[in-house]
């Protein structure tokens, strides 16, 4: 971190650090609960696997041991990109206390912190929101791929495996409720690895937009003893089984404008599932200020480097209801 000297006397370093940290913490975790944030020191990473998931076989005494041939999985390549934000404090703001230099600096530091976290949330949530297609255009005009390692959209009715022609689905258009929950739990039950064997993935979280009617029903399923959607009030077998992850940007476009077409989207996921990659090579960082020679202003900057992608599509399902 850095020191900022002003005519007020003393240093604003500690306060600025705290304001930056406050900015980081004020952005709710949504996409960062669905994806798995992990550190990396590599610019480019390649993820692949060989499936070895046999059931051992009976072998007679002196017989040949049962031989298993691994099945090669698909490959995913992720490349780090840099996300930045900066703000300026003018020379006169730095010189005269009446301009409120201290609050301005703290506000700038806090805004930089929140801006970096908003970027991570927007990138991860928009990846999910647009996962029924193979790409989308982000806020900067970049074409972002939303395919997994199988080269299909994150949410597809026909994910492929390598051992045979079997497929599996992780998407439909059923609204949230008992029927939708049962269908999506069956998606997870039928997920396959590349050897055609069920992978036994068990979701532990429900994600959705923040639309009140959707979040209310999800909350009722989370805590109600009785089944929320029937007058007979049978037992609610989903009580306590799932956490709820509300996503601020599931029903927005990539520039955070409203998108009512996706406000009823919801899905199941394995929280921080290992296939949901958020690879961070540089954590959010508030950098040393620089004097802008043309203006004599102070430029205060922040940055973070990361990559977002999905390896196997077996940690998540979504209904585009």
Tab-separated table of C-alpha atoms in Angstrom:
chain	number	residue	atom	x	y	z
A	1	UNK	CA	0.000	0.000	0.000
A	2	UNK	CA	1.079	3.608	-0.108
A	3	UNK	CA	1.386	6.884	1.818
A	4	UNK	CA	-0.525	10.015	0.844
A	5	UNK	CA	0.811	13.262	2.320
A	6	UNK	CA	-1.489	16.306	2.472
A	7	UNK	CA	-1.412	19.801	3.879
A	8	UNK	CA	-3.528	18.464	6.724
A	9	UNK	CA	-0.383	16.846	8.102
A	10	UNK	CA	0.089	13.144	8.758
A	11	UNK	CA	-0.539	10.238	6.458
A	12	UNK	CA	-3.821	8.850	5.155
A	13	UNK	CA	-2.375	5.414	4.487
A	14	UNK	CA	-4.200	3.411	7.158
A	15	UNK	CA	-7.533	5.116	6.574
A	16	UNK	CA	-7.223	4.648	2.823
A	17	UNK	CA	-6.434	0.960	3.264
A	18	UNK	CA	-9.495	0.551	5.465
A	19	UNK	CA	-11.696	2.404	2.966
A	20	UNK	CA	-10.407	0.194	0.130
A	21	UNK	CA	-11.142	-2.925	2.190
A	22	UNK	CA	-14.619	-1.614	2.974
A	23	UNK	CA	-15.194	-1.208	-0.747
A	24	UNK	CA	-14.148	-4.809	-1.357
A	25	UNK	CA	-16.482	-6.103	1.349
A	26	UNK	CA	-19.544	-4.033	0.501
A	27	UNK	CA	-20.231	-5.965	-2.720
A	28	UNK	CA	-22.347	-9.061	-1.898
A	29	UNK	CA	-20.912	-12.421	-2.927
A	30	UNK	CA	-23.047	-14.029	-5.593
A	31	UNK	CA	-20.998	-15.311	-8.495
A	32	UNK	CA	-18.095	-15.822	-6.110
A	33	UNK	CA	-20.224	-18.428	-4.299
A	34	UNK	CA	-21.121	-20.279	-7.495
A	35	UNK	CA	-17.610	-20.175	-8.937
A	36	UNK	CA	-14.562	-21.386	-7.022
A	37	UNK	CA	-12.067	-18.532	-6.410
A	38	UNK	CA	-8.539	-19.955	-6.366
A	39	UNK	CA	-5.097	-18.334	-6.650
A	40	UNK	CA	-2.784	-19.043	-9.567
A	41	UNK	CA	0.626	-17.851	-10.723
A	42	UNK	CA	0.100	-18.816	-14.379
A	43	UNK	CA	-0.930	-16.557	-17.256
A	44	UNK	CA	-2.423	-19.457	-19.228
A	45	UNK	CA	-3.741	-22.673	-17.677
A	46	UNK	CA	-4.931	-25.852	-19.361
A	47	UNK	CA	-7.352	-28.101	-17.493
A	48	UNK	CA	-7.868	-31.678	-18.600
A	49	UNK	CA	-8.386	-35.050	-16.986
A	50	UNK	CA	-8.385	-38.772	-17.460
A	51	UNK	CA	-11.383	-40.564	-15.975
A	52	UNK	CA	-10.518	-43.566	-13.795
A	53	UNK	CA	-13.677	-44.441	-11.906
A	54	UNK	CA	-13.937	-48.237	-11.994
A	55	UNK	CA	-15.672	-50.708	-9.759
A	56	UNK	CA	-13.114	-53.337	-8.846
A	57	UNK	CA	-13.870	-56.829	-10.220
A	58	UNK	CA	-13.638	-60.272	-8.632
A	59	UNK	CA	-10.465	-62.059	-9.645
A	60	UNK	CA	-9.673	-65.720	-9.097
A	61	UNK	CA	-6.607	-66.704	-7.131
A	62	UNK	CA	-3.665	-66.455	-9.490
A	63	UNK	CA	-5.793	-64.698	-12.086
A	64	UNK	CA	-4.954	-61.582	-14.047
A	65	UNK	CA	-5.820	-58.347	-12.305
A	66	UNK	CA	-8.767	-56.464	-13.780
A	67	UNK	CA	-7.357	-53.867	-16.195
A	68	UNK	CA	-8.924	-50.417	-16.504
A	69	UNK	CA	-8.199	-48.097	-19.435
A	70	UNK	CA	-8.590	-44.412	-18.509
A	71	UNK	CA	-10.868	-42.299	-20.689
A	72	UNK	CA	-9.431	-38.930	-21.711
A	73	UNK	CA	-11.611	-35.959	-20.797
A	74	UNK	CA	-12.003	-32.645	-22.602
A	75	UNK	CA	-9.612	-29.711	-22.325
A	76	UNK	CA	-10.231	-26.146	-21.135
A	77	UNK	CA	-7.759	-23.272	-21.574
A	78	UNK	CA	-8.066	-20.141	-19.435
A	79	UNK	CA	-6.023	-16.967	-19.943
A	80	UNK	CA	-5.711	-14.234	-17.343
A	81	UNK	CA	-7.003	-10.745	-18.099
A	82	UNK	CA	-6.498	-7.462	-16.280
A	83	UNK	CA	-9.397	-5.471	-14.824
A	84	UNK	CA	-8.682	-1.889	-13.761
A	85	UNK	CA	-10.353	1.209	-12.370
A	86	UNK	CA	-8.929	4.667	-11.615
A	87	UNK	CA	-10.037	8.037	-10.266
A	88	UNK	CA	-8.364	11.435	-9.981
A	89	UNK	CA	-8.020	13.883	-7.096
A	90	UNK	CA	-7.258	17.412	-8.293
A	91	UNK	CA	-4.297	19.487	-7.158
A	92	UNK	CA	-6.528	22.024	-5.401
A	93	UNK	CA	-8.474	19.265	-3.630
A	94	UNK	CA	-5.141	17.983	-2.352
A	95	UNK	CA	-4.069	21.463	-1.229
A	96	UNK	CA	-7.092	23.059	0.402
A	97	UNK	CA	-8.824	21.377	3.315
A	98	UNK	CA	-12.078	23.181	2.500
A	99	UNK	CA	-12.448	20.903	-0.531
A	100	UNK	CA	-12.662	17.903	1.807
A	101	UNK	CA	-9.545	16.081	0.661
A	102	UNK	CA	-9.767	13.421	3.354
A	103	UNK	CA	-13.350	12.329	2.571
A	104	UNK	CA	-12.594	12.518	-1.154
A	105	UNK	CA	-9.549	10.261	-0.880
A	106	UNK	CA	-11.394	7.771	1.297
A	107	UNK	CA	-14.362	7.777	-1.071
A	108	UNK	CA	-12.040	7.203	-4.030
A	109	UNK	CA	-10.308	4.283	-2.284
A	110	UNK	CA	-13.641	2.730	-1.299
A	111	UNK	CA	-15.026	3.194	-4.802
A	112	UNK	CA	-11.991	1.510	-6.348
A	113	UNK	CA	-12.385	-1.452	-4.007
A	114	UNK	CA	-16.069	-1.899	-4.761
A	115	UNK	CA	-15.461	-1.378	-8.493
A	116	UNK	CA	-13.023	-4.280	-8.645
A	117	UNK	CA	-15.424	-6.594	-6.808
A	118	UNK	CA	-18.363	-5.518	-8.963
A	119	UNK	CA	-16.306	-6.538	-12.006
A	120	UNK	CA	-15.766	-10.057	-10.621
A	121	UNK	CA	-19.435	-10.401	-9.732
A	122	UNK	CA	-20.576	-9.075	-13.097
A	123	UNK	CA	-18.230	-11.368	-15.037
A	124	UNK	CA	-19.215	-14.505	-13.108
A	125	UNK	CA	-22.947	-13.763	-12.975
A	126	UNK	CA	-23.176	-12.782	-16.636
A	127	UNK	CA	-21.366	-16.016	-17.537
A	128	UNK	CA	-24.203	-17.893	-15.807
A	129	UNK	CA	-26.986	-15.636	-17.088
A	130	UNK	CA	-25.829	-16.052	-20.691
A	131	UNK	CA	-24.935	-19.721	-20.283
A	132	UNK	CA	-27.758	-20.964	-22.499
A	133	UNK	CA	-25.893	-19.379	-25.438
A	134	UNK	CA	-22.301	-19.957	-26.481
A	135	UNK	CA	-21.158	-16.334	-26.000
A	136	UNK	CA	-22.165	-12.809	-25.043
A	137	UNK	CA	-20.752	-9.302	-25.399
A	138	UNK	CA	-19.449	-7.847	-22.143
A	139	UNK	CA	-19.565	-4.227	-20.934
A	140	UNK	CA	-16.309	-3.458	-22.773
A	141	UNK	CA	-17.446	-4.896	-26.110
A	142	UNK	CA	-15.472	-8.145	-25.787
A	143	UNK	CA	-17.039	-11.366	-27.067
A	144	UNK	CA	-16.999	-13.764	-24.103
A	145	UNK	CA	-17.311	-17.513	-24.636
A	146	UNK	CA	-19.733	-19.301	-22.299
A	147	UNK	CA	-18.899	-22.817	-23.459
A	148	UNK	CA	-17.461	-25.501	-21.250
A	149	UNK	CA	-14.646	-27.880	-22.074
A	150	UNK	CA	-17.061	-29.924	-24.228
A	151	UNK	CA	-17.428	-26.881	-26.561
A	152	UNK	CA	-21.160	-26.719	-25.789
A	153	UNK	CA	-22.999	-23.936	-23.989
A	154	UNK	CA	-22.728	-24.087	-20.192
A	155	UNK	CA	-26.427	-25.001	-20.087
A	156	UNK	CA	-27.258	-27.561	-22.751
A	157	UNK	CA	-29.797	-30.359	-23.181
A	158	UNK	CA	-27.173	-32.581	-24.834
A	159	UNK	CA	-23.796	-32.419	-23.076
A	160	UNK	CA	-21.559	-35.085	-24.581
A	161	UNK	CA	-19.114	-37.590	-23.138
A	162	UNK	CA	-16.109	-39.233	-24.793
A	163	UNK	CA	-16.661	-42.952	-24.119
A	164	UNK	CA	-19.887	-43.318	-26.122
A	165	UNK	CA	-22.830	-41.396	-27.577
A	166	UNK	CA	-24.603	-40.806	-24.255
A	167	UNK	CA	-25.627	-37.249	-23.374
A	168	UNK	CA	-27.014	-35.428	-20.351
A	169	UNK	CA	-28.912	-32.196	-19.753
A	170	UNK	CA	-28.609	-29.402	-17.195
A	171	UNK	CA	-31.285	-26.985	-18.377
A	172	UNK	CA	-35.013	-26.531	-18.927
A	173	UNK	CA	-37.585	-23.755	-18.588
A	174	UNK	CA	-39.613	-24.866	-15.537
A	175	UNK	CA	-40.398	-22.172	-12.971
A	176	UNK	CA	-39.056	-22.570	-9.448
A	177	UNK	CA	-41.198	-24.827	-7.280
A	178	UNK	CA	-41.606	-28.477	-6.344
A	179	UNK	CA	-41.796	-29.665	-9.961
A	180	UNK	CA	-38.779	-27.614	-10.978
A	181	UNK	CA	-36.759	-28.770	-7.975
A	182	UNK	CA	-37.473	-32.424	-8.744
A	183	UNK	CA	-36.508	-31.995	-12.393
A	184	UNK	CA	-33.226	-30.294	-11.547
A	185	UNK	CA	-32.341	-32.789	-8.832
A	186	UNK	CA	-32.839	-35.462	-11.485
A	187	UNK	CA	-30.451	-33.543	-13.762
A	188	UNK	CA	-27.778	-33.894	-11.088
A	189	UNK	CA	-28.657	-37.555	-10.568
A	190	UNK	CA	-28.083	-38.220	-14.273
A	191	UNK	CA	-24.840	-36.288	-14.789
A	192	UNK	CA	-22.172	-38.480	-16.404
A	193	UNK	CA	-18.394	-38.505	-16.528
A	194	UNK	CA	-16.548	-39.257	-19.764
A	195	UNK	CA	-16.663	-42.985	-19.052
A	196	UNK	CA	-20.465	-42.882	-19.039
A	197	UNK	CA	-20.645	-43.356	-15.265
A	198	UNK	CA	-22.831	-41.219	-13.025
A	199	UNK	CA	-20.700	-38.667	-11.187
A	200	UNK	CA	-22.779	-38.409	-8.006
A	201	UNK	CA	-22.879	-34.595	-7.843
A	202	UNK	CA	-25.164	-33.288	-5.091
A	203	UNK	CA	-26.250	-29.634	-5.198
A	204	UNK	CA	-26.297	-27.638	-1.983
A	205	UNK	CA	-27.399	-24.192	-3.137
A	206	UNK	CA	-30.187	-22.528	-5.112
A	207	UNK	CA	-29.388	-19.402	-7.101
A	208	UNK	CA	-31.843	-16.930	-8.550
A	209	UNK	CA	-32.414	-13.296	-9.368
A	210	UNK	CA	-33.511	-11.009	-6.543
A	211	UNK	CA	-37.111	-10.853	-7.804
A	212	UNK	CA	-39.274	-10.813	-4.671
A	213	UNK	CA	-41.756	-13.507	-5.710
A	214	UNK	CA	-38.949	-15.926	-6.573
A	215	UNK	CA	-36.850	-15.261	-3.467
A	216	UNK	CA	-39.952	-15.536	-1.236
A	217	UNK	CA	-40.780	-19.027	-2.492
A	218	UNK	CA	-37.142	-20.119	-2.212
A	219	UNK	CA	-37.075	-18.844	1.388
A	220	UNK	CA	-40.260	-20.749	2.166
A	221	UNK	CA	-38.724	-23.959	0.874
A	222	UNK	CA	-35.649	-23.254	2.989
A	223	UNK	CA	-37.464	-22.910	6.334
A	224	UNK	CA	-41.071	-24.152	6.073
A	225	UNK	CA	-41.929	-27.422	7.763
A	226	UNK	CA	-44.865	-27.947	5.415
A	227	UNK	CA	-44.768	-28.104	1.626
A	228	UNK	CA	-45.231	-24.432	0.610
A	229	UNK	CA	-47.223	-25.003	-2.605
A	230	UNK	CA	-50.018	-27.311	-1.488
A	231	UNK	CA	-52.976	-26.825	0.855
A	232	UNK	CA	-52.449	-30.357	2.157
A	233	UNK	CA	-49.162	-29.208	3.715
A	234	UNK	CA	-47.183	-32.396	3.324
A	235	UNK	CA	-43.653	-32.467	4.693
A	236	UNK	CA	-41.192	-30.076	3.056
A	237	UNK	CA	-38.346	-32.466	2.296
A	238	UNK	CA	-36.094	-29.621	1.078
A	239	UNK	CA	-36.064	-27.762	4.378
A	240	UNK	CA	-32.491	-26.971	5.447
A	241	UNK	CA	-30.914	-28.711	2.436
A	242	UNK	CA	-29.974	-25.668	0.376
A	243	UNK	CA	-28.518	-22.217	0.866
A	244	UNK	CA	-29.840	-19.414	-1.322
A	245	UNK	CA	-27.522	-17.340	-3.525
A	246	UNK	CA	-29.316	-14.230	-4.827
A	247	UNK	CA	-27.615	-12.821	-7.923
A	248	UNK	CA	-27.761	-9.060	-8.432
A	249	UNK	CA	-26.881	-9.280	-12.120
A	250	UNK	CA	-28.791	-12.397	-13.223
A	251	UNK	CA	-31.568	-10.143	-14.536
A	252	UNK	CA	-29.413	-7.351	-15.956
A	253	UNK	CA	-27.524	-6.894	-19.183
A	254	UNK	CA	-23.729	-6.752	-19.223
A	255	UNK	CA	-23.843	-3.012	-18.442
A	256	UNK	CA	-26.047	-3.616	-15.371
A	257	UNK	CA	-29.212	-2.312	-16.989
A	258	UNK	CA	-32.472	-4.149	-16.247
A	259	UNK	CA	-33.330	-7.261	-18.271
A	260	UNK	CA	-36.808	-8.414	-17.282
A	261	UNK	CA	-36.602	-11.397	-19.646
A	262	UNK	CA	-34.329	-13.219	-17.198
A	263	UNK	CA	-35.835	-12.188	-13.848
A	264	UNK	CA	-37.355	-15.654	-13.265
A	265	UNK	CA	-34.120	-17.562	-13.964
A	266	UNK	CA	-33.034	-19.919	-11.196
A	267	UNK	CA	-30.946	-23.031	-10.768
A	268	UNK	CA	-29.132	-25.478	-8.521
A	269	UNK	CA	-25.397	-25.631	-7.974
A	270	UNK	CA	-22.612	-27.103	-5.924
A	271	UNK	CA	-21.427	-24.066	-4.007
A	272	UNK	CA	-17.853	-23.186	-5.092
A	273	UNK	CA	-17.922	-26.286	-7.294
A	274	UNK	CA	-14.459	-27.376	-8.502
A	275	UNK	CA	-15.493	-27.216	-12.166
A	276	UNK	CA	-16.523	-23.554	-11.859
A	277	UNK	CA	-13.195	-21.782	-12.366
A	278	UNK	CA	-12.389	-18.299	-11.037
A	279	UNK	CA	-8.598	-18.227	-11.228
A	280	UNK	CA	-7.037	-15.138	-9.629
A	281	UNK	CA	-3.394	-14.272	-10.317
A	282	UNK	CA	-3.504	-10.805	-8.728
A	283	UNK	CA	-5.958	-10.120	-5.904
A	284	UNK	CA	-7.573	-6.665	-5.809
A	285	UNK	CA	-4.811	-4.120	-5.271
A	286	UNK	CA	-4.860	-0.376	-4.540
A	287	UNK	CA	-1.785	0.986	-6.260
A	288	UNK	CA	0.535	3.882	-5.416
A	289	UNK	CA	-0.778	7.271	-6.644
A	290	UNK	CA	0.793	8.945	-9.649
A	291	UNK	CA	1.111	12.650	-10.473
A	292	UNK	CA	-0.535	13.422	-13.821
A	293	UNK	CA	1.943	15.804	-15.471
A	294	UNK	CA	-0.560	17.555	-17.747
A	295	UNK	CA	-2.903	18.463	-14.890
A	296	UNK	CA	-0.915	18.028	-11.671
A	297	UNK	CA	-3.782	15.870	-10.421
A	298	UNK	CA	-3.199	12.701	-8.442
A	299	UNK	CA	-4.269	9.514	-10.227
A	300	UNK	CA	-5.297	6.662	-7.892
A	301	UNK	CA	-5.644	3.224	-9.459
A	302	UNK	CA	-6.717	-0.299	-8.621
A	303	UNK	CA	-6.440	-3.566	-10.484
A	304	UNK	CA	-7.034	-7.289	-10.302
A	305	UNK	CA	-6.168	-10.122	-12.721
A	306	UNK	CA	-8.319	-13.207	-13.135
A	307	UNK	CA	-9.967	-15.631	-15.552
A	308	UNK	CA	-13.464	-17.150	-15.545
A	309	UNK	CA	-14.487	-20.445	-17.148
A	310	UNK	CA	-16.213	-23.798	-16.660
A	311	UNK	CA	-14.566	-27.188	-17.086
A	312	UNK	CA	-17.297	-29.835	-16.792
A	313	UNK	CA	-20.932	-28.663	-16.616
A	314	UNK	CA	-21.767	-30.977	-13.721
A	315	UNK	CA	-21.743	-28.490	-10.839
A	316	UNK	CA	-24.708	-26.409	-12.006
A	317	UNK	CA	-28.105	-26.412	-13.678
A	318	UNK	CA	-30.382	-23.534	-14.688
A	319	UNK	CA	-33.991	-22.974	-15.697
A	320	UNK	CA	-34.587	-20.102	-18.094
A	321	UNK	CA	-38.147	-19.825	-16.808
